[in-house]
PDB file of C-alpha atoms in Angstrom:
ATOM      1  CA  PHE N  19      10.661  22.741  36.090  1.00 62.00           C
ATOM      2  CA  ASN N  20      11.391  19.320  37.483  1.00 66.00           C
ATOM      3  CA  PRO N  21      15.027  18.546  38.476  1.00 68.00           C
ATOM      4  CA  ALA N  22      15.920  17.088  35.054  1.00 65.00           C
ATOM      5  CA  ALA N  23      14.482  20.126  33.273  1.00 67.00           C
ATOM      6  CA  ARG N  24      16.298  22.509  35.602  1.00 66.00           C
ATOM      7  CA  LYS N  25      19.563  20.730  34.751  1.00 67.00           C
ATOM      8  CA  VAL N  26      19.309  21.570  31.010  1.00 67.00           C
ATOM      9  CA  ALA N  27      17.307  24.788  31.274  1.00 68.00           C
ATOM     10  CA  ASN N  28      18.902  28.039  30.252  1.00 63.00           C
ATOM     11  CA  SER N  29      20.107  29.428  33.546  1.00 58.00           C
ATOM     12  CA  THR N  30      19.268  33.022  32.499  1.00 60.00           C
ATOM     13  CA  ALA N  31      15.610  32.195  31.780  1.00 59.00           C
ATOM     14  CA  ASP N  32      13.303  32.679  34.747  1.00 66.00           C
ATOM     15  CA  GLN N  33      10.083  31.849  32.907  1.00 79.00           C
ATOM     16  CA  PHE N  34       9.091  28.967  30.624  1.00 83.00           C
ATOM     17  CA  HIS N  35       8.417  31.260  27.649  1.00 88.00           C
ATOM     18  CA  GLU N  36      11.995  32.586  27.864  1.00 86.00           C
ATOM     19  CA  GLN N  37      13.286  29.128  26.886  1.00 89.00           C
ATOM     20  CA  PHE N  38      11.920  29.554  23.348  1.00 93.00           C
ATOM     21  CA  VAL N  39      14.360  31.042  20.828  1.00 93.00           C
ATOM     22  CA  ASP N  40      11.512  32.135  18.536  1.00 94.00           C
ATOM     23  CA  LYS N  41       8.703  33.857  20.416  1.00 94.00           C
ATOM     24  CA  GLU N  42       6.278  32.784  17.658  1.00 95.00           C
ATOM     25  CA  ASP N  43       6.804  29.116  18.610  1.00 95.00           C
ATOM     26  CA  TYR N  44       5.727  29.817  22.177  1.00 94.00           C
ATOM     27  CA  ASP N  45       2.774  31.951  21.058  1.00 95.00           C
ATOM     28  CA  ASP N  46       1.648  29.247  18.600  1.00 96.00           C
ATOM     29  CA  MET N  47       1.868  26.565  21.268  1.00 95.00           C
ATOM     30  CA  MET N  48      -0.107  28.612  23.797  1.00 95.00           C
ATOM     31  CA  PHE N  49      -2.770  29.489  21.214  1.00 96.00           C
ATOM     32  CA  HIS N  50      -3.344  25.818  20.410  1.00 96.00           C
ATOM     33  CA  VAL N  51      -3.307  24.837  24.082  1.00 95.00           C
ATOM     34  CA  PHE N  52      -5.914  27.525  24.775  1.00 94.00           C
ATOM     35  CA  VAL N  53      -8.122  26.433  21.855  1.00 95.00           C
ATOM     36  CA  ASN N  54      -7.626  22.641  21.940  1.00 95.00           C
ATOM     37  CA  GLY N  55      -6.349  21.980  25.452  1.00 94.00           C
ATOM     38  CA  GLN N  56      -3.107  20.534  24.138  1.00 95.00           C
ATOM     39  CA  HIS N  57      -0.438  20.940  21.474  1.00 96.00           C
ATOM     40  CA  ARG N  58       2.701  19.267  20.158  1.00 95.00           C
ATOM     41  CA  SER N  59       5.408  20.871  18.033  1.00 95.00           C
ATOM     42  CA  VAL N  60       9.129  21.045  17.396  1.00 95.00           C
ATOM     43  CA  ALA N  61      10.799  24.287  18.476  1.00 94.00           C
ATOM     44  CA  ARG N  62      14.255  25.715  19.022  1.00 94.00           C
ATOM     45  CA  VAL N  63      14.959  26.287  22.714  1.00 92.00           C
ATOM     46  CA  ALA N  64      17.784  27.813  24.701  1.00 89.00           C
ATOM     47  CA  THR N  65      19.448  25.329  27.020  1.00 86.00           C
ATOM     48  CA  SER N  66      22.549  25.284  29.168  1.00 82.00           C
ATOM     49  CA  GLU N  67      24.294  23.624  26.191  1.00 82.00           C
ATOM     50  CA  GLY N  68      23.179  26.267  23.671  1.00 88.00           C
ATOM     51  CA  GLU N  69      20.281  26.282  21.234  1.00 92.00           C
ATOM     52  CA  THR N  70      18.759  22.875  20.545  1.00 92.00           C
ATOM     53  CA  TRP N  71      15.596  21.531  18.924  1.00 94.00           C
ATOM     54  CA  HIS N  72      12.954  19.950  21.171  1.00 93.00           C
ATOM     55  CA  ASP N  73       9.759  18.034  20.499  1.00 93.00           C
ATOM     56  CA  ILE N  74       7.435  19.714  23.011  1.00 93.00           C
ATOM     57  CA  SER N  75       4.037  18.477  24.139  1.00 93.00           C
ATOM     58  CA  ALA N  76       1.912  20.778  26.266  1.00 93.00           C
ATOM     59  CA  ARG N  77      -1.455  20.157  27.938  1.00 94.00           C
ATOM     60  CA  ARG N  78      -3.733  22.184  30.167  1.00 94.00           C
ATOM     61  CA  CYS N  79      -4.319  20.752  33.614  1.00 93.00           C
ATOM     62  CA  ASN N  80      -4.916  21.790  37.201  1.00 93.00           C
ATOM     63  CA  ASP N  81      -2.169  21.985  39.784  1.00 90.00           C
ATOM     64  CA  PRO N  82      -2.740  18.948  42.057  1.00 89.00           C
ATOM     65  CA  VAL N  83      -1.960  20.933  45.209  1.00 91.00           C
ATOM     66  CA  THR N  84      -3.688  24.268  44.621  1.00 92.00           C
ATOM     67  CA  GLY N  85      -6.216  23.318  41.956  1.00 92.00           C
ATOM     68  CA  SER N  86      -5.110  26.358  39.940  1.00 93.00           C
ATOM     69  CA  PRO N  87      -4.941  26.129  36.137  1.00 92.00           C
ATOM     70  CA  ALA N  88      -1.532  24.898  35.056  1.00 90.00           C
ATOM     71  CA  LEU N  89       0.383  23.695  32.029  1.00 89.00           C
ATOM     72  CA  ILE N  90       2.173  20.368  31.938  1.00 90.00           C
ATOM     73  CA  THR N  91       4.855  19.935  29.289  1.00 90.00           C
ATOM     74  CA  THR N  92       7.283  17.301  28.170  1.00 89.00           C
ATOM     75  CA  ALA N  93      10.230  17.979  25.918  1.00 89.00           C
ATOM     76  CA  PHE N  94      12.657  15.697  24.135  1.00 89.00           C
ATOM     77  CA  ASP N  95      15.866  16.851  22.495  1.00 90.00           C
ATOM     78  CA  VAL N  96      15.523  15.996  18.782  1.00 94.00           C
ATOM     79  CA  THR N  97      18.449  18.065  17.515  1.00 94.00           C
ATOM     80  CA  GLU N  98      20.322  15.120  15.988  1.00 94.00           C
ATOM     81  CA  LEU N  99      17.182  13.760  14.323  1.00 95.00           C
ATOM     82  CA  LYS N 100      16.214  17.155  12.909  1.00 93.00           C
ATOM     83  CA  THR N 101      19.742  17.775  11.644  1.00 93.00           C
ATOM     84  CA  ALA N 102      19.810  14.365   9.914  1.00 95.00           C
ATOM     85  CA  ARG N 103      16.365  14.941   8.373  1.00 93.00           C
ATOM     86  CA  ASP N 104      17.325  18.412   7.124  1.00 90.00           C
ATOM     87  CA  LYS N 105      20.519  17.016   5.608  1.00 91.00           C
ATOM     88  CA  ALA N 106      18.614  14.196   3.882  1.00 92.00           C
ATOM     89  CA  ARG N 107      16.123  16.695   2.455  1.00 88.00           C
ATOM     90  CA  TYR N 108      18.979  18.914   1.269  1.00 87.00           C
ATOM     91  CA  LEU N 109      20.773  15.990  -0.378  1.00 88.00           C
ATOM     92  CA  ALA N 110      17.550  14.866  -2.072  1.00 90.00           C
ATOM     93  CA  GLU N 111      17.128  18.276  -3.753  1.00 92.00           C
ATOM     94  CA  ILE N 112      20.683  19.537  -4.358  1.00 92.00           C
ATOM     95  CA  ASP N 113      23.443  18.440  -6.738  1.00 91.00           C
ATOM     96  CA  PRO N 114      26.479  17.971  -4.471  1.00 89.00           C
ATOM     97  CA  LEU N 115      29.003  19.004  -7.118  1.00 91.00           C
ATOM     98  CA  THR N 116      27.558  22.365  -8.172  1.00 91.00           C
ATOM     99  CA  GLY N 117      25.229  23.216  -5.299  1.00 89.00           C
ATOM    100  CA  CYS N 118      22.436  23.701  -7.855  1.00 91.00           C
ATOM    101  CA  HIS N 119      19.052  22.080  -7.481  1.00 92.00           C
ATOM    102  CA  ASN N 120      18.764  18.675  -9.094  1.00 92.00           C
ATOM    103  CA  ARG N 121      16.336  17.020 -11.529  1.00 90.00           C
ATOM    104  CA  ASN N 122      14.008  15.832  -8.723  1.00 90.00           C
ATOM    105  CA  PHE N 123      13.670  19.348  -7.326  1.00 91.00           C
ATOM    106  CA  LEU N 124      13.051  20.804 -10.787  1.00 90.00           C
ATOM    107  CA  ASN N 125      10.367  18.228 -11.575  1.00 90.00           C
ATOM    108  CA  ASP N 126       8.616  18.945  -8.268  1.00 88.00           C
ATOM    109  CA  ARG N 127       8.870  22.701  -8.812  1.00 85.00           C
ATOM    110  CA  LEU N 128       7.452  22.486 -12.344  1.00 84.00           C
ATOM    111  CA  ASP N 129       4.607  20.217 -11.164  1.00 84.00           C
ATOM    112  CA  GLU N 130       3.808  22.695  -8.391  1.00 81.00           C
ATOM    113  CA  MET N 131       3.787  25.658 -10.771  1.00 80.00           C
ATOM    114  CA  MET N 132       1.618  23.851 -13.333  1.00 79.00           C
ATOM    115  CA  SER N 133      -0.866  22.578 -10.729  1.00 79.00           C
ATOM    116  CA  LYS N 134      -1.453  26.053  -9.303  1.00 72.00           C
ATOM    117  CA  GLY N 135      -2.970  27.081 -12.604  1.00 67.00           C
ATOM    118  CA  SER N 136      -0.860  30.196 -12.441  1.00 59.00           C
ATOM    119  CA  PHE N 137      -1.672  32.636 -15.200  1.00 60.00           C
ATOM    120  CA  GLY N 138       1.800  34.073 -14.908  1.00 66.00           C
ATOM    121  CA  ARG N 139       4.553  33.189 -17.262  1.00 70.00           C
ATOM    122  CA  ILE N 140       6.937  30.300 -16.893  1.00 74.00           C
ATOM    123  CA  GLY N 141      10.192  30.264 -18.806  1.00 78.00           C
ATOM    124  CA  LEU N 142      12.490  27.300 -19.148  1.00 81.00           C
ATOM    125  CA  LEU N 143      15.985  27.634 -20.546  1.00 84.00           C
ATOM    126  CA  TYR N 144      17.967  24.484 -21.268  1.00 85.00           C
ATOM    127  CA  PHE N 145      21.630  24.509 -22.169  1.00 84.00           C
ATOM    128  CA  ASP N 146      24.569  22.154 -22.206  1.00 83.00           C
ATOM    129  CA  LEU N 147      28.293  22.641 -22.453  1.00 85.00           C
ATOM    130  CA  ASP N 148      29.658  21.900 -25.936  1.00 85.00           C
ATOM    131  CA  ARG N 149      32.435  19.328 -26.138  1.00 87.00           C
ATOM    132  CA  PHE N 150      32.235  18.676 -22.395  1.00 88.00           C
ATOM    133  CA  LYS N 151      33.113  15.000 -22.890  1.00 89.00           C
ATOM    134  CA  LYS N 152      36.309  16.119 -24.595  1.00 92.00           C
ATOM    135  CA  ILE N 153      37.251  18.184 -21.525  1.00 91.00           C
ATOM    136  CA  ASN N 154      36.792  15.156 -19.264  1.00 91.00           C
ATOM    137  CA  ASP N 155      38.636  12.830 -21.643  1.00 92.00           C
ATOM    138  CA  SER N 156      41.535  15.210 -22.288  1.00 94.00           C
ATOM    139  CA  PHE N 157      42.091  16.809 -18.886  1.00 94.00           C
ATOM    140  CA  GLY N 158      40.350  14.453 -16.442  1.00 93.00           C
ATOM    141  CA  HIS N 159      37.122  14.533 -14.483  1.00 92.00           C
ATOM    142  CA  HIS N 160      38.510  16.864 -11.819  1.00 93.00           C
ATOM    143  CA  VAL N 161      38.943  19.563 -14.501  1.00 94.00           C
ATOM    144  CA  GLY N 162      35.472  18.776 -15.883  1.00 92.00           C
ATOM    145  CA  ASP N 163      34.054  19.184 -12.366  1.00 93.00           C
ATOM    146  CA  THR N 164      35.776  22.543 -12.054  1.00 94.00           C
ATOM    147  CA  VAL N 165      34.276  23.665 -15.376  1.00 92.00           C
ATOM    148  CA  LEU N 166      30.775  22.616 -14.208  1.00 92.00           C
ATOM    149  CA  GLN N 167      31.217  24.442 -10.906  1.00 94.00           C
ATOM    150  CA  ALA N 168      32.427  27.608 -12.658  1.00 94.00           C
ATOM    151  CA  ALA N 169      29.545  27.520 -15.164  1.00 91.00           C
ATOM    152  CA  ALA N 170      26.994  27.013 -12.386  1.00 92.00           C
ATOM    153  CA  SER N 171      28.509  29.833 -10.347  1.00 93.00           C
ATOM    154  CA  ARG N 172      28.319  32.250 -13.265  1.00 93.00           C
ATOM    155  CA  VAL N 173      24.695  31.407 -14.035  1.00 92.00           C
ATOM    156  CA  LEU N 174      23.714  31.628 -10.344  1.00 91.00           C
ATOM    157  CA  GLU N 175      25.174  35.157 -10.137  1.00 92.00           C
ATOM    158  CA  GLY N 176      22.687  36.345 -12.740  1.00 90.00           C
ATOM    159  CA  LEU N 177      19.552  34.798 -11.265  1.00 90.00           C
ATOM    160  CA  SER N 178      16.882  36.731  -9.416  1.00 89.00           C
ATOM    161  CA  PRO N 179      15.419  35.271  -6.187  1.00 87.00           C
ATOM    162  CA  ASN N 180      12.392  33.806  -7.988  1.00 82.00           C
ATOM    163  CA  GLU N 181      14.500  31.935 -10.555  1.00 86.00           C
ATOM    164  CA  THR N 182      15.887  28.423 -10.208  1.00 86.00           C
ATOM    165  CA  LEU N 183      18.962  26.747 -11.640  1.00 90.00           C
ATOM    166  CA  ALA N 184      19.009  22.974 -11.789  1.00 91.00           C
ATOM    167  CA  ARG N 185      21.578  20.501 -13.035  1.00 90.00           C
ATOM    168  CA  LEU N 186      19.828  17.678 -14.849  1.00 86.00           C
ATOM    169  CA  GLY N 187      22.708  15.454 -15.851  1.00 77.00           C
ATOM    170  CA  GLY N 188      26.392  15.097 -16.591  1.00 69.00           C
ATOM    171  CA  ASP N 189      26.857  18.429 -18.341  1.00 57.00           C
TER     172      ASP N 189
END
């Protein structure tokens, strides 16, 4: 480790591989370095500030002093960028009111299932809440939102892991 790397390195880790939170990330990187001579990936690492995400580039080389095989790496903390990207992806696929998937997610999921040529069965159940507009008009949108959240919660309780609930519109 150079001085800057030592400053953020996890003080309990004696070896480079101990910095990786998921051993598979280290193994994957080393496999690609062995096969291709270099590799770049994003991995969770343990630092003095806790677990963070780093964009890590690794390349085989020779130690300039001893001539022995060595590994040169660079790492950049991309935690904020990854967090923002994950949040954007979440918001693009999830209805913020109910926590259900949204129309975009459902369309993508249906396209994926249809394109696989799956010979399994696909079922689609569509329902809406009768007189929902009356609830909003009579009691206000905050009550209507509560009704939508309760309905979504009840349906979600009955779903198996391979089933999806999506909110397509107002009700």
